[in-house]
Amino acid sequence: MEVDKDLERQYRNKMMIIATLIIVYSISGGSLSPDFSLAGAKLSFSAPQNLVRLAVVVMLFFWWRHRQITVDVRHKIKVDAYHGCYIPDYLLRKIRENGTRNGSAMHGYSEGCLVGVKLTDDDQYEHDFISVQVMWARLLHITIYVIHSSREDRRPTASYEMTLTNFRDIIAIILPCWCSFARNAWSKPDFGDAILPTLVMVIAVISYLYN
């Protein structure tokens, strides 16, 4: 929605400005004077450090509101990263040998993130059409579904599924995912809109606590 984009931009800009000021103030060892001048009037504060604490609270509020209205964007970032993954040939063969035959790969899914992924070329599958999908229910809980059909008839003829438990197999999926995420962060604006503000907020909080 257009309204959500406008709200997202407002909360992001306000949060980034306050967070940047907190970072500069903290890393430079800043301190506030108890006396201020406003429109020619002199104001005195007995506890000026409370103004910095207030700025941190306001920053966290803007971050919280920004996070609430960027749920769809963050989900898109995750799905785009998953789409950049690929299944190594050795893992595909392992699934065919050790996976469950004709399990629930044809059924619907109610939780997690199910996306299609790329398949590295292999001549032994020249006459088959293979659809590979990966389900992330949690970061390290990965289930792979492989559906076979002929190129003449795309209707599924066999399916295999396997939940990964071997560390090497998990890394073989996660590493390309993180590389895909890094490429998207560099080339697409979604990262700067939805993820970068959180990183800046974390830096601001840490710098303030260590000041």
PDB file of C-alpha atoms in Angstrom:
ATOM      1  CA  MET A   1       0.000   0.000   0.000  1.00  0.00           C
ATOM      2  CA  GLU A   2       1.152   3.511  -0.829  1.00  0.00           C
ATOM      3  CA  VAL A   3       0.312   4.751   2.669  1.00  0.00           C
ATOM      4  CA  ASP A   4       2.513   2.078   4.203  1.00  0.00           C
ATOM      5  CA  LYS A   5       5.420   3.131   1.981  1.00  0.00           C
ATOM      6  CA  ASP A   6       5.040   6.723   3.090  1.00  0.00           C
ATOM      7  CA  LEU A   7       4.835   5.742   6.758  1.00  0.00           C
ATOM      8  CA  GLU A   8       7.817   3.438   6.362  1.00  0.00           C
ATOM      9  CA  ARG A   9       9.853   6.261   4.874  1.00  0.00           C
ATOM     10  CA  GLN A  10       8.892   8.651   7.660  1.00  0.00           C
ATOM     11  CA  TYR A  11       9.707   6.250  10.483  1.00  0.00           C
ATOM     12  CA  ARG A  12      12.932   5.155   8.782  1.00  0.00           C
ATOM     13  CA  ASN A  13      14.169   8.703   8.228  1.00  0.00           C
ATOM     14  CA  LYS A  14      13.373   9.820  11.777  1.00  0.00           C
ATOM     15  CA  MET A  15      14.960   6.729  13.302  1.00  0.00           C
ATOM     16  CA  MET A  16      18.087   6.987  11.143  1.00  0.00           C
ATOM     17  CA  ILE A  17      18.589  10.671  12.031  1.00  0.00           C
ATOM     18  CA  ILE A  18      18.265  10.049  15.774  1.00  0.00           C
ATOM     19  CA  ALA A  19      20.404   6.894  15.617  1.00  0.00           C
ATOM     20  CA  THR A  20      23.130   8.724  13.689  1.00  0.00           C
ATOM     21  CA  LEU A  21      23.177  11.542  16.252  1.00  0.00           C
ATOM     22  CA  ILE A  22      23.427   9.000  19.095  1.00  0.00           C
ATOM     23  CA  ILE A  23      26.305   7.214  17.360  1.00  0.00           C
ATOM     24  CA  VAL A  24      28.213  10.452  16.741  1.00  0.00           C
ATOM     25  CA  TYR A  25      27.545  11.623  20.302  1.00  0.00           C
ATOM     26  CA  SER A  26      28.669   8.311  21.802  1.00  0.00           C
ATOM     27  CA  ILE A  27      31.804   7.561  19.793  1.00  0.00           C
ATOM     28  CA  SER A  28      33.033  11.155  20.171  1.00  0.00           C
ATOM     29  CA  GLY A  29      32.616  11.049  23.955  1.00  0.00           C
ATOM     30  CA  GLY A  30      30.009  13.800  23.894  1.00  0.00           C
ATOM     31  CA  SER A  31      28.377  15.344  26.927  1.00  0.00           C
ATOM     32  CA  LEU A  32      25.510  17.778  27.392  1.00  0.00           C
ATOM     33  CA  SER A  33      25.811  21.099  29.167  1.00  0.00           C
ATOM     34  CA  PRO A  34      23.169  21.767  31.840  1.00  0.00           C
ATOM     35  CA  ASP A  35      22.513  25.219  30.326  1.00  0.00           C
ATOM     36  CA  PHE A  36      20.767  25.807  26.990  1.00  0.00           C
ATOM     37  CA  SER A  37      19.624  28.897  25.150  1.00  0.00           C
ATOM     38  CA  LEU A  38      16.307  28.814  23.318  1.00  0.00           C
ATOM     39  CA  ALA A  39      15.038  31.920  21.480  1.00  0.00           C
ATOM     40  CA  GLY A  40      17.120  34.095  23.770  1.00  0.00           C
ATOM     41  CA  ALA A  41      15.865  32.422  26.932  1.00  0.00           C
ATOM     42  CA  LYS A  42      18.261  30.475  29.114  1.00  0.00           C
ATOM     43  CA  LEU A  43      17.190  26.985  30.145  1.00  0.00           C
ATOM     44  CA  SER A  44      18.878  24.930  32.839  1.00  0.00           C
ATOM     45  CA  PHE A  45      18.627  21.182  33.300  1.00  0.00           C
ATOM     46  CA  SER A  46      19.698  19.394  36.452  1.00  0.00           C
ATOM     47  CA  ALA A  47      20.056  16.043  34.632  1.00  0.00           C
ATOM     48  CA  PRO A  48      20.894  16.712  30.945  1.00  0.00           C
ATOM     49  CA  GLN A  49      21.919  13.068  30.407  1.00  0.00           C
ATOM     50  CA  ASN A  50      18.249  12.174  30.616  1.00  0.00           C
ATOM     51  CA  LEU A  51      17.821  13.916  27.258  1.00  0.00           C
ATOM     52  CA  VAL A  52      20.118  11.330  25.676  1.00  0.00           C
ATOM     53  CA  ARG A  53      18.150   8.524  27.330  1.00  0.00           C
ATOM     54  CA  LEU A  54      14.970  10.069  25.964  1.00  0.00           C
ATOM     55  CA  ALA A  55      16.503  10.157  22.482  1.00  0.00           C
ATOM     56  CA  VAL A  56      17.281   6.436  22.751  1.00  0.00           C
ATOM     57  CA  VAL A  57      13.699   5.690  23.792  1.00  0.00           C
ATOM     58  CA  VAL A  58      12.297   7.743  20.897  1.00  0.00           C
ATOM     59  CA  MET A  59      14.679   5.980  18.492  1.00  0.00           C
ATOM     60  CA  LEU A  60      13.489   2.563  19.731  1.00  0.00           C
ATOM     61  CA  PHE A  61       9.875   3.647  19.280  1.00  0.00           C
ATOM     62  CA  PHE A  62      10.464   4.698  15.680  1.00  0.00           C
ATOM     63  CA  TRP A  63      12.368   1.439  15.038  1.00  0.00           C
ATOM     64  CA  TRP A  64       9.527  -0.616  16.520  1.00  0.00           C
ATOM     65  CA  ARG A  65       6.944   1.144  14.339  1.00  0.00           C
ATOM     66  CA  HIS A  66       9.186   0.804  11.282  1.00  0.00           C
ATOM     67  CA  ARG A  67       9.603  -2.909  11.938  1.00  0.00           C
ATOM     68  CA  GLN A  68       5.836  -3.372  12.208  1.00  0.00           C
ATOM     69  CA  ILE A  69       5.115  -1.964   8.766  1.00  0.00           C
ATOM     70  CA  THR A  70       8.001  -3.665   6.918  1.00  0.00           C
ATOM     71  CA  VAL A  71       6.947  -7.265   7.561  1.00  0.00           C
ATOM     72  CA  ASP A  72       6.136  -7.888   3.889  1.00  0.00           C
ATOM     73  CA  VAL A  73       9.394  -6.318   2.693  1.00  0.00           C
ATOM     74  CA  ARG A  74      11.491  -8.414   5.077  1.00  0.00           C
ATOM     75  CA  HIS A  75       9.654 -11.547   3.935  1.00  0.00           C
ATOM     76  CA  LYS A  76      10.367 -10.622   0.312  1.00  0.00           C
ATOM     77  CA  ILE A  77      14.065 -10.189   1.136  1.00  0.00           C
ATOM     78  CA  LYS A  78      14.130 -13.677   2.657  1.00  0.00           C
ATOM     79  CA  VAL A  79      12.329 -15.290  -0.267  1.00  0.00           C
ATOM     80  CA  ASP A  80      14.566 -13.518  -2.809  1.00  0.00           C
ATOM     81  CA  ALA A  81      17.617 -14.842  -0.974  1.00  0.00           C
ATOM     82  CA  TYR A  82      16.237 -18.389  -0.957  1.00  0.00           C
ATOM     83  CA  HIS A  83      15.512 -18.183  -4.669  1.00  0.00           C
ATOM     84  CA  GLY A  84      19.214 -17.590  -5.209  1.00  0.00           C
ATOM     85  CA  CYS A  85      20.060 -20.995  -3.749  1.00  0.00           C
ATOM     86  CA  TYR A  86      20.838 -24.096  -5.745  1.00  0.00           C
ATOM     87  CA  ILE A  87      20.909 -27.810  -4.984  1.00  0.00           C
ATOM     88  CA  PRO A  88      24.292 -29.506  -5.553  1.00  0.00           C
ATOM     89  CA  ASP A  89      24.164 -32.699  -7.608  1.00  0.00           C
ATOM     90  CA  TYR A  90      25.563 -34.812  -4.770  1.00  0.00           C
ATOM     91  CA  LEU A  91      22.729 -33.698  -2.498  1.00  0.00           C
ATOM     92  CA  LEU A  92      20.118 -34.398  -5.145  1.00  0.00           C
ATOM     93  CA  ARG A  93      21.444 -37.941  -5.554  1.00  0.00           C
ATOM     94  CA  LYS A  94      21.508 -38.388  -1.779  1.00  0.00           C
ATOM     95  CA  ILE A  95      17.857 -37.384  -1.546  1.00  0.00           C
ATOM     96  CA  ARG A  96      16.902 -39.867  -4.255  1.00  0.00           C
ATOM     97  CA  GLU A  97      18.790 -42.644  -2.483  1.00  0.00           C
ATOM     98  CA  ASN A  98      17.890 -41.922   1.145  1.00  0.00           C
ATOM     99  CA  GLY A  99      14.825 -39.705   1.041  1.00  0.00           C
ATOM    100  CA  THR A 100      11.228 -40.668   1.608  1.00  0.00           C
ATOM    101  CA  ARG A 101       9.563 -41.724  -1.654  1.00  0.00           C
ATOM    102  CA  ASN A 102       6.232 -40.101  -2.550  1.00  0.00           C
ATOM    103  CA  GLY A 103       5.785 -38.492   0.844  1.00  0.00           C
ATOM    104  CA  SER A 104       4.111 -35.159   1.485  1.00  0.00           C
ATOM    105  CA  ALA A 105       5.840 -33.247  -1.310  1.00  0.00           C
ATOM    106  CA  MET A 106       2.560 -33.075  -3.206  1.00  0.00           C
ATOM    107  CA  HIS A 107       0.644 -31.633  -0.249  1.00  0.00           C
ATOM    108  CA  GLY A 108       0.128 -28.091   0.972  1.00  0.00           C
ATOM    109  CA  TYR A 109       2.263 -26.416   3.627  1.00  0.00           C
ATOM    110  CA  SER A 110       1.028 -24.373   6.553  1.00  0.00           C
ATOM    111  CA  GLU A 111       4.260 -23.139   8.102  1.00  0.00           C
ATOM    112  CA  GLY A 112       7.747 -22.129   7.101  1.00  0.00           C
ATOM    113  CA  CYS A 113       8.867 -20.644   3.799  1.00  0.00           C
ATOM    114  CA  LEU A 114       8.586 -22.860   0.707  1.00  0.00           C
ATOM    115  CA  VAL A 115      10.468 -21.678  -2.372  1.00  0.00           C
ATOM    116  CA  GLY A 116      11.721 -23.126  -5.611  1.00  0.00           C
ATOM    117  CA  VAL A 117      15.491 -23.312  -6.034  1.00  0.00           C
ATOM    118  CA  LYS A 118      17.907 -23.811  -8.886  1.00  0.00           C
ATOM    119  CA  LEU A 119      19.367 -27.151  -9.916  1.00  0.00           C
ATOM    120  CA  THR A 120      22.910 -27.560 -11.162  1.00  0.00           C
ATOM    121  CA  ASP A 121      23.140 -29.164 -14.592  1.00  0.00           C
ATOM    122  CA  ASP A 122      23.573 -32.911 -14.750  1.00  0.00           C
ATOM    123  CA  ASP A 123      23.372 -35.001 -17.927  1.00  0.00           C
ATOM    124  CA  GLN A 124      21.821 -37.953 -16.129  1.00  0.00           C
ATOM    125  CA  TYR A 125      18.590 -35.942 -15.770  1.00  0.00           C
ATOM    126  CA  GLU A 126      18.487 -34.981 -19.432  1.00  0.00           C
ATOM    127  CA  HIS A 127      15.076 -36.551 -20.083  1.00  0.00           C
ATOM    128  CA  ASP A 128      13.450 -35.557 -16.792  1.00  0.00           C
ATOM    129  CA  PHE A 129      11.885 -32.362 -15.603  1.00  0.00           C
ATOM    130  CA  ILE A 130      12.831 -31.849 -11.947  1.00  0.00           C
ATOM    131  CA  SER A 131      11.201 -29.377  -9.599  1.00  0.00           C
ATOM    132  CA  VAL A 132      13.134 -28.737  -6.403  1.00  0.00           C
ATOM    133  CA  GLN A 133      11.607 -26.901  -3.460  1.00  0.00           C
ATOM    134  CA  VAL A 134      13.089 -26.112  -0.078  1.00  0.00           C
ATOM    135  CA  MET A 135      11.123 -25.580   3.121  1.00  0.00           C
ATOM    136  CA  TRP A 136      12.698 -23.419   5.835  1.00  0.00           C
ATOM    137  CA  ALA A 137      10.651 -23.839   9.016  1.00  0.00           C
ATOM    138  CA  ARG A 138      13.587 -22.564  11.065  1.00  0.00           C
ATOM    139  CA  LEU A 139      17.114 -21.502  10.174  1.00  0.00           C
ATOM    140  CA  LEU A 140      18.650 -24.978  10.466  1.00  0.00           C
ATOM    141  CA  HIS A 141      15.468 -27.013   9.926  1.00  0.00           C
ATOM    142  CA  ILE A 142      15.551 -27.546   6.179  1.00  0.00           C
ATOM    143  CA  THR A 143      13.458 -30.015   4.208  1.00  0.00           C
ATOM    144  CA  ILE A 144      14.033 -30.541   0.489  1.00  0.00           C
ATOM    145  CA  TYR A 145      11.354 -31.815  -1.873  1.00  0.00           C
ATOM    146  CA  VAL A 146      12.282 -33.187  -5.296  1.00  0.00           C
ATOM    147  CA  ILE A 147       9.466 -33.825  -7.786  1.00  0.00           C
ATOM    148  CA  HIS A 148      10.123 -35.698 -11.042  1.00  0.00           C
ATOM    149  CA  SER A 149       8.099 -35.657 -14.236  1.00  0.00           C
ATOM    150  CA  SER A 150       8.850 -36.158 -17.919  1.00  0.00           C
ATOM    151  CA  ARG A 151       9.451 -33.250 -20.255  1.00  0.00           C
ATOM    152  CA  GLU A 152       6.480 -34.392 -22.357  1.00  0.00           C
ATOM    153  CA  ASP A 153       4.147 -34.587 -19.354  1.00  0.00           C
ATOM    154  CA  ARG A 154       4.846 -32.181 -16.504  1.00  0.00           C
ATOM    155  CA  ARG A 155       2.459 -33.945 -14.136  1.00  0.00           C
ATOM    156  CA  PRO A 156       4.456 -35.336 -11.168  1.00  0.00           C
ATOM    157  CA  THR A 157       5.424 -38.993 -11.502  1.00  0.00           C
ATOM    158  CA  ALA A 158       7.557 -39.394  -8.372  1.00  0.00           C
ATOM    159  CA  SER A 159       8.611 -37.338  -5.393  1.00  0.00           C
ATOM    160  CA  TYR A 160      11.317 -37.554  -2.752  1.00  0.00           C
ATOM    161  CA  GLU A 161      11.751 -35.607   0.444  1.00  0.00           C
ATOM    162  CA  MET A 162      14.419 -35.447   3.128  1.00  0.00           C
ATOM    163  CA  THR A 163      15.029 -33.239   6.154  1.00  0.00           C
ATOM    164  CA  LEU A 164      18.712 -32.322   6.306  1.00  0.00           C
ATOM    165  CA  THR A 165      20.614 -33.390   9.424  1.00  0.00           C
ATOM    166  CA  ASN A 166      24.199 -33.538   8.168  1.00  0.00           C
ATOM    167  CA  PHE A 167      26.137 -30.314   8.802  1.00  0.00           C
ATOM    168  CA  ARG A 168      27.750 -30.402   5.354  1.00  0.00           C
ATOM    169  CA  ASP A 169      24.358 -30.694   3.678  1.00  0.00           C
ATOM    170  CA  ILE A 170      22.945 -27.793   5.690  1.00  0.00           C
ATOM    171  CA  ILE A 171      25.936 -25.581   4.862  1.00  0.00           C
ATOM    172  CA  ALA A 172      25.561 -26.535   1.175  1.00  0.00           C
ATOM    173  CA  ILE A 173      22.144 -24.858   1.272  1.00  0.00           C
ATOM    174  CA  ILE A 174      22.747 -21.998   3.716  1.00  0.00           C
ATOM    175  CA  LEU A 175      26.016 -20.690   2.220  1.00  0.00           C
ATOM    176  CA  PRO A 176      24.525 -19.991  -1.247  1.00  0.00           C
ATOM    177  CA  CYS A 177      21.553 -18.442   0.541  1.00  0.00           C
ATOM    178  CA  TRP A 178      23.764 -15.955   2.408  1.00  0.00           C
ATOM    179  CA  CYS A 179      25.717 -15.201  -0.783  1.00  0.00           C
ATOM    180  CA  SER A 180      22.414 -14.535  -2.543  1.00  0.00           C
ATOM    181  CA  PHE A 181      21.348 -12.280   0.351  1.00  0.00           C
ATOM    182  CA  ALA A 182      24.618 -10.308   0.073  1.00  0.00           C
ATOM    183  CA  ARG A 183      24.166  -9.849  -3.692  1.00  0.00           C
ATOM    184  CA  ASN A 184      20.600  -8.655  -3.223  1.00  0.00           C
ATOM    185  CA  ALA A 185      21.645  -6.296  -0.422  1.00  0.00           C
ATOM    186  CA  TRP A 186      24.109  -4.657  -2.808  1.00  0.00           C
ATOM    187  CA  SER A 187      21.850  -4.470  -5.858  1.00  0.00           C
ATOM    188  CA  LYS A 188      18.306  -4.013  -4.500  1.00  0.00           C
ATOM    189  CA  PRO A 189      16.841  -1.192  -2.364  1.00  0.00           C
ATOM    190  CA  ASP A 190      14.841  -3.493  -0.067  1.00  0.00           C
ATOM    191  CA  PHE A 191      17.832  -4.103   2.209  1.00  0.00           C
ATOM    192  CA  GLY A 192      18.344  -0.398   2.839  1.00  0.00           C
ATOM    193  CA  ASP A 193      14.630   0.103   3.436  1.00  0.00           C
ATOM    194  CA  ALA A 194      13.938  -2.785   5.833  1.00  0.00           C
ATOM    195  CA  ILE A 195      17.169  -4.271   7.234  1.00  0.00           C
ATOM    196  CA  LEU A 196      19.731  -1.452   7.407  1.00  0.00           C
ATOM    197  CA  PRO A 197      17.708   0.629   9.914  1.00  0.00           C
ATOM    198  CA  THR A 198      17.816  -2.280  12.370  1.00  0.00           C
ATOM    199  CA  LEU A 199      21.592  -2.589  12.001  1.00  0.00           C
ATOM    200  CA  VAL A 200      22.033   1.159  12.568  1.00  0.00           C
ATOM    201  CA  MET A 201      19.767   0.985  15.616  1.00  0.00           C
ATOM    202  CA  VAL A 202      21.815  -1.850  17.100  1.00  0.00           C
ATOM    203  CA  ILE A 203      25.057   0.093  16.521  1.00  0.00           C
ATOM    204  CA  ALA A 204      23.508   3.169  18.161  1.00  0.00           C
ATOM    205  CA  VAL A 205      22.388   1.216  21.250  1.00  0.00           C
ATOM    206  CA  ILE A 206      25.755  -0.528  21.651  1.00  0.00           C
ATOM    207  CA  SER A 207      27.706   2.723  21.236  1.00  0.00           C
ATOM    208  CA  TYR A 208      25.453   4.438  23.773  1.00  0.00           C
ATOM    209  CA  LEU A 209      25.841   1.649  26.339  1.00  0.00           C
ATOM    210  CA  TYR A 210      29.632   1.679  25.951  1.00  0.00           C
ATOM    211  CA  ASN A 211      29.901   5.470  26.127  1.00  0.00           C
TER     212      ASN A 211
END
